[in-house]
Short mmCIF file of C-alpha atoms in Angstrom, two decimals:
data_model
loop_
_atom_site.label_atom_id
_atom_site.label_comp_id
_atom_site.label_asym_id
_atom_site.label_seq_id
_atom_site.Cartn_x
_atom_site.Cartn_y
_atom_site.Cartn_z
CA MET A 1 115.23 2.99 42.03
CA ARG A 2 112.37 3.01 39.59
CA SER A 3 108.85 3.65 40.90
CA LYS A 4 107.90 0.36 39.27
CA THR A 5 110.51 -1.44 41.39
CA LEU A 6 109.33 0.29 44.55
CA ASP A 7 105.75 -0.85 43.94
CA ARG A 8 106.91 -4.34 43.01
CA LEU A 9 108.92 -4.64 46.24
CA ALA A 10 105.85 -3.58 48.22
CA THR A 11 103.69 -6.18 46.47
CA LEU A 12 106.25 -8.97 46.88
CA ALA A 13 106.63 -8.14 50.58
CA GLN A 14 102.87 -8.32 51.01
CA GLU A 15 102.84 -11.72 49.28
CA LYS A 16 105.73 -12.81 51.54
CA GLN A 17 107.97 -13.55 48.54
CA PRO A 18 111.70 -13.58 49.31
CA THR A 19 113.29 -11.02 46.99
CA ALA A 20 116.79 -9.62 46.61
CA ARG A 21 117.19 -6.25 44.94
CA VAL A 22 120.49 -6.07 43.08
CA VAL A 23 121.67 -2.57 42.23
CA ARG A 24 124.74 -1.61 40.22
CA ILE A 25 126.51 1.13 42.15
CA SER A 26 127.96 2.88 39.08
CA ASP A 27 124.60 3.80 37.55
CA GLY A 28 121.85 2.66 39.94
CA ARG A 29 120.38 0.14 37.48
CA GLU A 30 118.66 -2.71 39.24
CA THR A 31 117.08 -6.11 39.04
CA LEU A 32 114.99 -8.22 41.41
CA VAL A 33 116.27 -11.72 42.07
CA ARG A 34 113.84 -14.28 43.42
CA PRO A 35 114.46 -17.95 44.19
CA ASP A 36 112.97 -19.05 40.87
CA ARG A 37 113.18 -16.03 38.56
CA VAL A 38 114.80 -12.69 37.81
CA GLU A 39 112.81 -9.52 37.06
CA GLY A 40 114.20 -6.24 35.84
CA ASP A 41 116.22 -4.49 33.19
CA LEU A 42 119.75 -4.84 34.57
CA ASP A 43 121.45 -7.82 32.98
CA ALA A 44 123.42 -8.78 36.08
CA PRO A 45 126.31 -11.25 35.71
CA SER A 46 125.29 -14.80 36.56
CA ASP A 47 127.60 -15.08 39.56
CA VAL A 48 126.03 -11.92 41.03
CA ILE A 49 122.64 -13.59 40.66
CA VAL A 50 124.00 -16.72 42.33
CA ALA A 51 125.33 -14.52 45.15
CA ALA A 52 121.92 -12.85 45.46
CA ARG A 53 120.19 -16.22 45.87
CA GLU A 54 122.79 -17.22 48.45
CA ALA A 55 122.14 -13.91 50.23
CA LEU A 56 118.41 -14.71 50.33
CA ARG A 57 119.16 -18.06 51.90
CA SER A 58 121.55 -16.69 54.50
CA ASP A 59 119.40 -13.57 54.98
CA ARG A 60 122.45 -11.31 54.60
CA SER A 61 122.67 -8.18 52.47
CA GLY A 62 126.05 -7.13 51.13
CA MET A 63 128.28 -5.76 48.43
CA VAL A 64 129.61 -7.96 45.63
CA PRO A 65 132.44 -6.84 43.32
CA HIS A 66 132.44 -8.08 39.74
CA GLY A 67 134.98 -6.91 37.18
CA ASN A 68 135.14 -3.14 37.46
CA GLU A 69 131.66 -2.92 38.91
CA ARG A 70 130.24 -3.24 42.40
CA TYR A 71 126.77 -4.56 43.05
CA PHE A 72 124.78 -4.17 46.24
CA ILE A 73 122.49 -7.06 47.13
CA HIS A 74 119.67 -6.00 49.43
CA VAL A 75 117.74 -8.88 50.91
CA HIS A 76 113.99 -8.32 51.33
CA ASN A 77 112.93 -11.48 53.11
CA PRO A 78 109.55 -12.07 54.72
CA PRO A 79 109.80 -12.65 58.47
CA ARG A 80 110.92 -16.16 59.41
CA ARG A 81 108.12 -18.14 61.01
CA MET A 82 107.87 -21.23 63.12
CA ILE A 83 104.62 -23.18 63.27
CA ILE A 84 104.61 -25.41 66.34
CA VAL A 85 101.98 -28.14 66.35
CA GLY A 86 101.25 -29.22 69.89
CA ALA A 87 101.00 -26.99 72.94
CA VAL A 88 103.10 -29.43 74.95
CA HIS A 89 105.81 -29.01 77.54
CA ILE A 90 108.66 -28.69 75.00
CA SER A 91 106.70 -25.99 73.17
CA GLN A 92 107.04 -23.50 76.01
CA PRO A 93 110.84 -23.10 75.94
CA LEU A 94 110.81 -23.54 72.14
CA VAL A 95 108.40 -20.61 71.74
CA ALA A 96 110.61 -18.38 73.86
CA MET A 97 113.86 -19.38 72.17
CA ALA A 98 112.49 -19.24 68.63
CA ARG A 99 111.12 -15.75 69.23
CA GLU A 100 114.48 -14.66 70.58
CA ALA A 101 116.03 -15.99 67.35
CA GLY A 102 113.70 -13.80 65.27
CA PHE A 103 110.86 -16.18 64.42
CA ASP A 104 107.20 -15.20 64.40
CA VAL A 105 105.76 -18.16 66.29
CA THR A 106 102.34 -19.76 65.97
CA VAL A 107 101.21 -22.65 68.17
CA ILE A 108 98.49 -24.94 66.88
CA ASP A 109 96.69 -27.44 69.07
CA PRO A 110 93.08 -28.53 68.52
CA ARG A 111 92.88 -29.77 72.11
CA GLY A 112 91.52 -26.63 73.72
CA ALA A 113 92.85 -27.41 77.18
CA PHE A 114 96.47 -27.34 75.98
CA ALA A 115 96.73 -24.17 73.94
CA THR A 116 95.78 -21.66 76.59
CA VAL A 117 96.84 -18.04 76.87
CA GLU A 118 98.04 -18.73 80.41
CA ARG A 119 100.57 -21.27 79.21
CA PHE A 120 101.49 -19.36 76.05
CA PRO A 121 101.23 -15.65 76.62
CA ASP A 122 102.07 -13.29 73.73
CA VAL A 123 101.99 -15.90 71.01
CA THR A 124 99.52 -16.63 68.21
CA LEU A 125 97.45 -19.62 69.36
CA MET A 126 95.17 -21.58 67.06
CA ASP A 127 92.87 -24.36 68.26
CA ASP A 128 91.93 -25.49 64.76
CA TRP A 129 92.96 -28.82 63.27
CA PRO A 130 96.43 -28.45 61.75
CA ASP A 131 95.35 -28.95 58.12
CA ASP A 132 92.79 -26.12 58.40
CA ALA A 133 95.12 -23.89 60.38
CA MET A 134 98.10 -24.43 58.09
CA GLY A 135 96.03 -23.80 54.98
CA ALA A 136 95.18 -20.40 56.41
CA LEU A 137 98.79 -19.67 57.34
CA LYS A 138 100.12 -20.05 53.78
CA LEU A 139 103.45 -21.68 54.59
CA ASP A 140 106.36 -20.27 52.59
CA THR A 141 110.09 -20.83 52.14
CA ARG A 142 110.77 -18.88 55.35
CA THR A 143 108.56 -21.15 57.45
CA ALA A 144 109.60 -23.99 59.77
CA VAL A 145 107.05 -26.58 60.87
CA VAL A 146 107.58 -28.57 64.06
CA THR A 147 105.18 -31.30 65.21
CA LEU A 148 105.33 -32.26 68.87
CA THR A 149 102.04 -33.90 69.92
CA HIS A 150 103.00 -37.61 69.55
CA ASP A 151 99.41 -38.04 68.34
CA PRO A 152 99.21 -39.18 64.69
CA LYS A 153 95.69 -37.73 64.41
CA ILE A 154 97.22 -34.28 64.91
CA ASP A 155 100.82 -34.64 63.70
CA ASP A 156 100.18 -36.53 60.45
CA PRO A 157 97.85 -33.96 58.83
CA ALA A 158 100.28 -31.22 59.88
CA LEU A 159 103.20 -33.05 58.27
CA ALA A 160 101.14 -33.67 55.14
CA ALA A 161 100.34 -29.95 54.86
CA ALA A 162 104.02 -29.11 55.45
CA MET A 163 105.19 -31.51 52.74
CA HIS A 164 102.77 -29.89 50.28
CA SER A 165 104.35 -26.50 51.09
CA PRO A 166 107.80 -25.02 50.40
CA ALA A 167 108.56 -24.81 54.17
CA PHE A 168 112.35 -24.80 54.68
CA TYR A 169 112.25 -27.09 57.71
CA ILE A 170 109.93 -29.87 58.84
CA GLY A 171 110.64 -31.68 62.09
CA ALA A 172 108.65 -34.37 63.88
CA LEU A 173 109.15 -35.38 67.51
CA GLY A 174 109.25 -39.11 68.21
CA SER A 175 111.68 -41.99 68.59
CA ARG A 176 113.28 -43.77 65.66
CA LYS A 177 110.59 -46.47 65.94
CA THR A 178 107.75 -43.95 66.10
CA HIS A 179 109.21 -42.17 63.10
CA ALA A 180 109.49 -45.38 61.08
CA SER A 181 105.80 -46.17 61.56
CA ARG A 182 104.92 -42.54 60.82
CA LEU A 183 106.75 -42.78 57.49
CA ILE A 184 104.83 -45.95 56.62
CA ARG A 185 101.49 -44.21 57.31
CA LEU A 186 102.46 -41.16 55.24
CA ARG A 187 103.76 -43.34 52.40
CA ASP A 188 100.36 -45.05 52.37
CA GLN A 189 98.84 -41.60 51.88
CA GLY A 190 100.89 -41.24 48.70
CA PHE A 191 103.99 -39.31 49.78
CA ASP A 192 107.14 -40.48 48.02
CA SER A 193 110.65 -40.71 49.51
CA ARG A 194 111.65 -37.33 48.12
CA LYS A 195 108.85 -35.67 50.12
CA LEU A 196 109.31 -37.85 53.19
CA ASP A 197 113.04 -37.10 53.29
CA ARG A 198 112.17 -33.50 54.08
CA ILE A 199 110.96 -34.56 57.53
CA HIS A 200 113.65 -34.40 60.19
CA GLY A 201 112.87 -37.35 62.44
CA PRO A 202 113.79 -37.96 65.15
CA ILE A 203 113.69 -34.20 65.46
CA GLY A 204 116.64 -32.00 66.39
CA LEU A 205 120.40 -32.20 66.52
CA ASN A 206 121.64 -35.04 68.67
CA LEU A 207 122.80 -32.98 71.65
CA GLY A 208 122.08 -35.75 74.14
CA GLY A 209 119.83 -33.69 76.41
CA ARG A 210 116.39 -34.93 77.51
CA ALA A 211 114.91 -31.95 79.36
CA PRO A 212 112.26 -29.93 77.46
CA ALA A 213 114.50 -26.87 77.17
CA GLU A 214 117.37 -29.03 75.95
CA ILE A 215 115.20 -30.62 73.28
CA ALA A 216 113.98 -27.14 72.33
CA VAL A 217 117.61 -26.05 71.79
CA SER A 218 118.27 -29.06 69.56
CA ILE A 219 115.14 -28.34 67.47
CA LEU A 220 115.91 -24.65 67.07
CA ALA A 221 119.55 -25.41 66.25
CA GLU A 222 118.53 -27.88 63.54
CA ALA A 223 116.02 -25.44 62.06
CA LEU A 224 118.64 -22.65 61.96
CA MET A 225 121.25 -24.97 60.50
CA THR A 226 118.81 -25.88 57.72
CA LEU A 227 117.84 -22.25 57.14
CA HIS A 228 121.43 -21.10 56.76
CA GLY A 229 122.74 -24.20 55.02
CA GLY A 230 125.15 -24.80 57.89
CA SER A 231 126.51 -28.09 59.15
CA VAL A 232 127.59 -29.82 62.31
CA LYS A 233 131.30 -29.13 62.08
CA MET B 1 102.18 0.38 56.77
CA ALA B 2 102.35 3.39 59.04
CA ALA B 3 103.05 6.37 56.86
CA THR B 4 102.32 9.89 57.90
CA ASP B 5 102.56 13.01 55.73
CA VAL B 6 105.62 14.80 56.99
CA THR B 7 107.72 12.99 59.50
CA SER B 8 111.33 13.35 60.39
CA THR B 9 112.16 10.45 62.55
CA ILE B 10 115.60 9.13 63.18
CA GLY B 11 115.33 5.57 64.31
CA PRO B 12 115.49 2.08 62.92
CA ALA B 13 112.68 1.48 60.44
CA GLU B 14 111.71 -1.82 58.88
CA THR B 15 112.23 -2.11 55.15
CA HIS B 16 108.48 -2.24 54.57
CA GLU B 17 108.04 1.05 56.43
CA ILE B 18 110.70 2.69 54.25
CA ILE B 19 109.04 1.37 51.08
CA GLY B 20 105.59 2.40 52.33
CA GLN B 21 106.77 5.92 53.14
CA ALA B 22 108.49 6.24 49.75
CA GLN B 23 105.24 5.21 48.04
CA VAL B 24 103.21 7.74 50.02
CA TRP B 25 105.60 10.56 49.11
CA ARG B 26 105.74 9.51 45.45
CA ARG B 27 101.93 9.54 45.30
CA ALA B 28 102.01 13.03 46.82
CA LYS B 29 104.30 14.04 43.89
CA LYS B 30 107.30 14.65 46.12
CA GLY B 31 110.85 13.94 45.07
CA VAL B 32 112.17 10.94 46.99
CA ALA B 33 115.60 9.42 47.61
CA ILE B 34 116.59 6.35 49.57
CA ALA B 35 119.93 6.05 51.38
CA THR B 36 121.14 2.56 52.24
CA VAL B 37 124.05 1.33 54.37
CA VAL B 38 125.85 -0.92 51.87
CA SER B 39 129.03 -1.72 53.74
CA THR B 40 130.46 -1.25 57.18
CA TRP B 41 133.87 -1.72 58.65
CA GLY B 42 134.65 -1.89 62.33
CA SER B 43 131.75 -1.32 64.62
CA SER B 44 128.78 0.46 63.16
CA PRO B 45 125.51 1.11 64.97
CA ARG B 46 123.30 0.18 62.01
CA ALA B 47 123.49 -3.04 60.01
CA ILE B 48 124.06 -3.34 56.28
CA GLY B 49 120.73 -2.77 54.56
CA SER B 50 119.54 -0.10 57.02
CA GLN B 51 117.79 2.70 55.19
CA LEU B 52 116.78 6.33 55.38
CA VAL B 53 114.11 7.68 53.04
CA VAL B 54 114.17 11.40 52.31
CA ASN B 55 111.74 13.65 50.45
CA SER B 56 112.28 16.89 48.54
CA ASP B 57 111.05 18.93 51.54
CA GLY B 58 113.85 17.45 53.62
CA ALA B 59 111.53 15.21 55.68
CA PHE B 60 112.89 11.75 56.36
CA LEU B 61 112.27 8.40 58.04
CA GLY B 62 114.69 5.71 59.20
CA SER B 63 118.39 5.77 60.02
CA VAL B 64 121.80 4.89 58.67
CA SER B 65 123.80 5.51 61.85
CA GLY B 66 123.24 6.35 65.45
CA GLY B 67 121.95 9.72 64.31
CA CYS B 68 125.10 11.70 63.56
CA ILE B 69 125.66 11.27 59.84
CA GLU B 70 121.97 11.63 58.96
CA GLY B 71 122.29 15.38 58.49
CA ALA B 72 125.01 14.97 55.88
CA VAL B 73 123.12 12.14 54.19
CA VAL B 74 119.91 14.20 53.95
CA THR B 75 121.83 17.09 52.37
CA GLU B 76 123.33 14.76 49.76
CA ALA B 77 119.95 13.11 49.21
CA LEU B 78 118.44 16.47 48.27
CA ASP B 79 121.13 16.82 45.57
CA VAL B 80 120.38 13.31 44.35
CA ILE B 81 116.67 14.15 44.12
CA GLU B 82 117.67 17.21 42.11
CA ASP B 83 120.01 15.64 39.54
CA GLY B 84 119.02 11.96 39.67
CA LYS B 85 122.60 10.72 39.89
CA PRO B 86 123.19 8.03 42.51
CA ARG B 87 126.05 8.70 44.91
CA MET B 88 128.19 6.64 47.23
CA LEU B 89 128.99 8.41 50.47
CA ASP B 90 131.93 7.36 52.52
CA PHE B 91 132.06 8.04 56.22
CA GLY B 92 135.35 7.03 57.73
CA VAL B 93 136.17 7.97 61.26
CA THR B 94 139.08 7.64 63.61
CA ASP B 95 138.53 6.39 67.12
CA ALA B 96 138.70 9.94 68.42
CA GLN B 97 136.07 11.24 66.02
CA ALA B 98 133.99 8.14 66.53
CA TRP B 99 132.50 9.42 69.74
CA GLU B 100 131.38 12.63 68.12
CA VAL B 101 129.63 11.04 65.15
CA GLY B 102 128.17 8.21 67.19
CA LEU B 103 130.11 5.36 65.62
CA ALA B 104 130.89 3.46 68.77
CA CYS B 105 134.51 2.37 68.22
CA GLY B 106 135.59 3.96 65.01
CA GLY B 107 134.99 2.40 61.67
CA LYS B 108 133.69 3.08 58.24
CA VAL B 109 130.26 3.25 56.70
CA GLU B 110 129.40 3.41 53.02
CA VAL B 111 125.98 4.82 52.23
CA PHE B 112 124.47 4.56 48.75
CA VAL B 113 121.96 7.28 47.89
CA GLU B 114 119.63 6.94 44.92
CA ARG B 115 116.56 8.73 43.66
CA VAL B 116 113.23 6.89 43.52
CA GLY B 117 111.49 7.24 40.18
CA GLN B 118 113.86 7.62 37.25
#
């Protein structure tokens, strides 16, 4: 590994940029593959680069053979994050489950009485308005945004900020009817169908459960399915 | 980025800790090599991508197994620091040996060792 590559990996990690380092086993030559560009002096075959991008998405390092060569793809992904807007009942099991699944979780709720340390121990709590909070959080391709307040004053600005970001998952709690009127409001703010289609609403896989923990499972499952490019079989 | 001068710690380290330690050692003008688990077969205690960073004094941080192949990997890493040629190390074990080298149920680990700073 070149010193230059080492320093570059450190910088990209600091900037939370997903990066795969591809190294050719025979001679140790390397290249850095990012979602939108390739940096480095190894001219890796295009299907190895495709495999590296797939590895970034699935968060899985591994060896790829190509011709007489073997390439190792090492995934350097920033931590996956979940931003939960609304310190509501569903948020409590969702926080616990998402953390168990490897997410760094942040809960945002401007209503001070909701987002209390007693209800949400050991989690980053922000009582700012979502647009301010989410600006500070710098949402990236490893971030999921979940809005749960049912209050358009809080949810809408959060969804707007999420649609402006490359977040991999955006989900909004609310019935089909609630979601339809939400889409009309957001369309009036200038969001086109391509942006609006990124919002999963009603949120979660249709598991049929109604209890907070059951809804939390359906939200987490949908977020993971989106992250890994999976499907309901 | 917790990076001390001379540590020898076997234990899982995050990628950013490995990179940070490698940078610290490079700045201190030490030779550095990084060993990475690139493939596993059967049950292996450390996942693909796990790393061990080694310097020319033999100090290291991280792990590529439960602690039993690290000695061999460090020895090879010192050679890699010396001659700059990357090496693929193959650790295959039978079920009987598995206990001794800390690979829970037998299996195979490939470890790629490369020098930092060509």
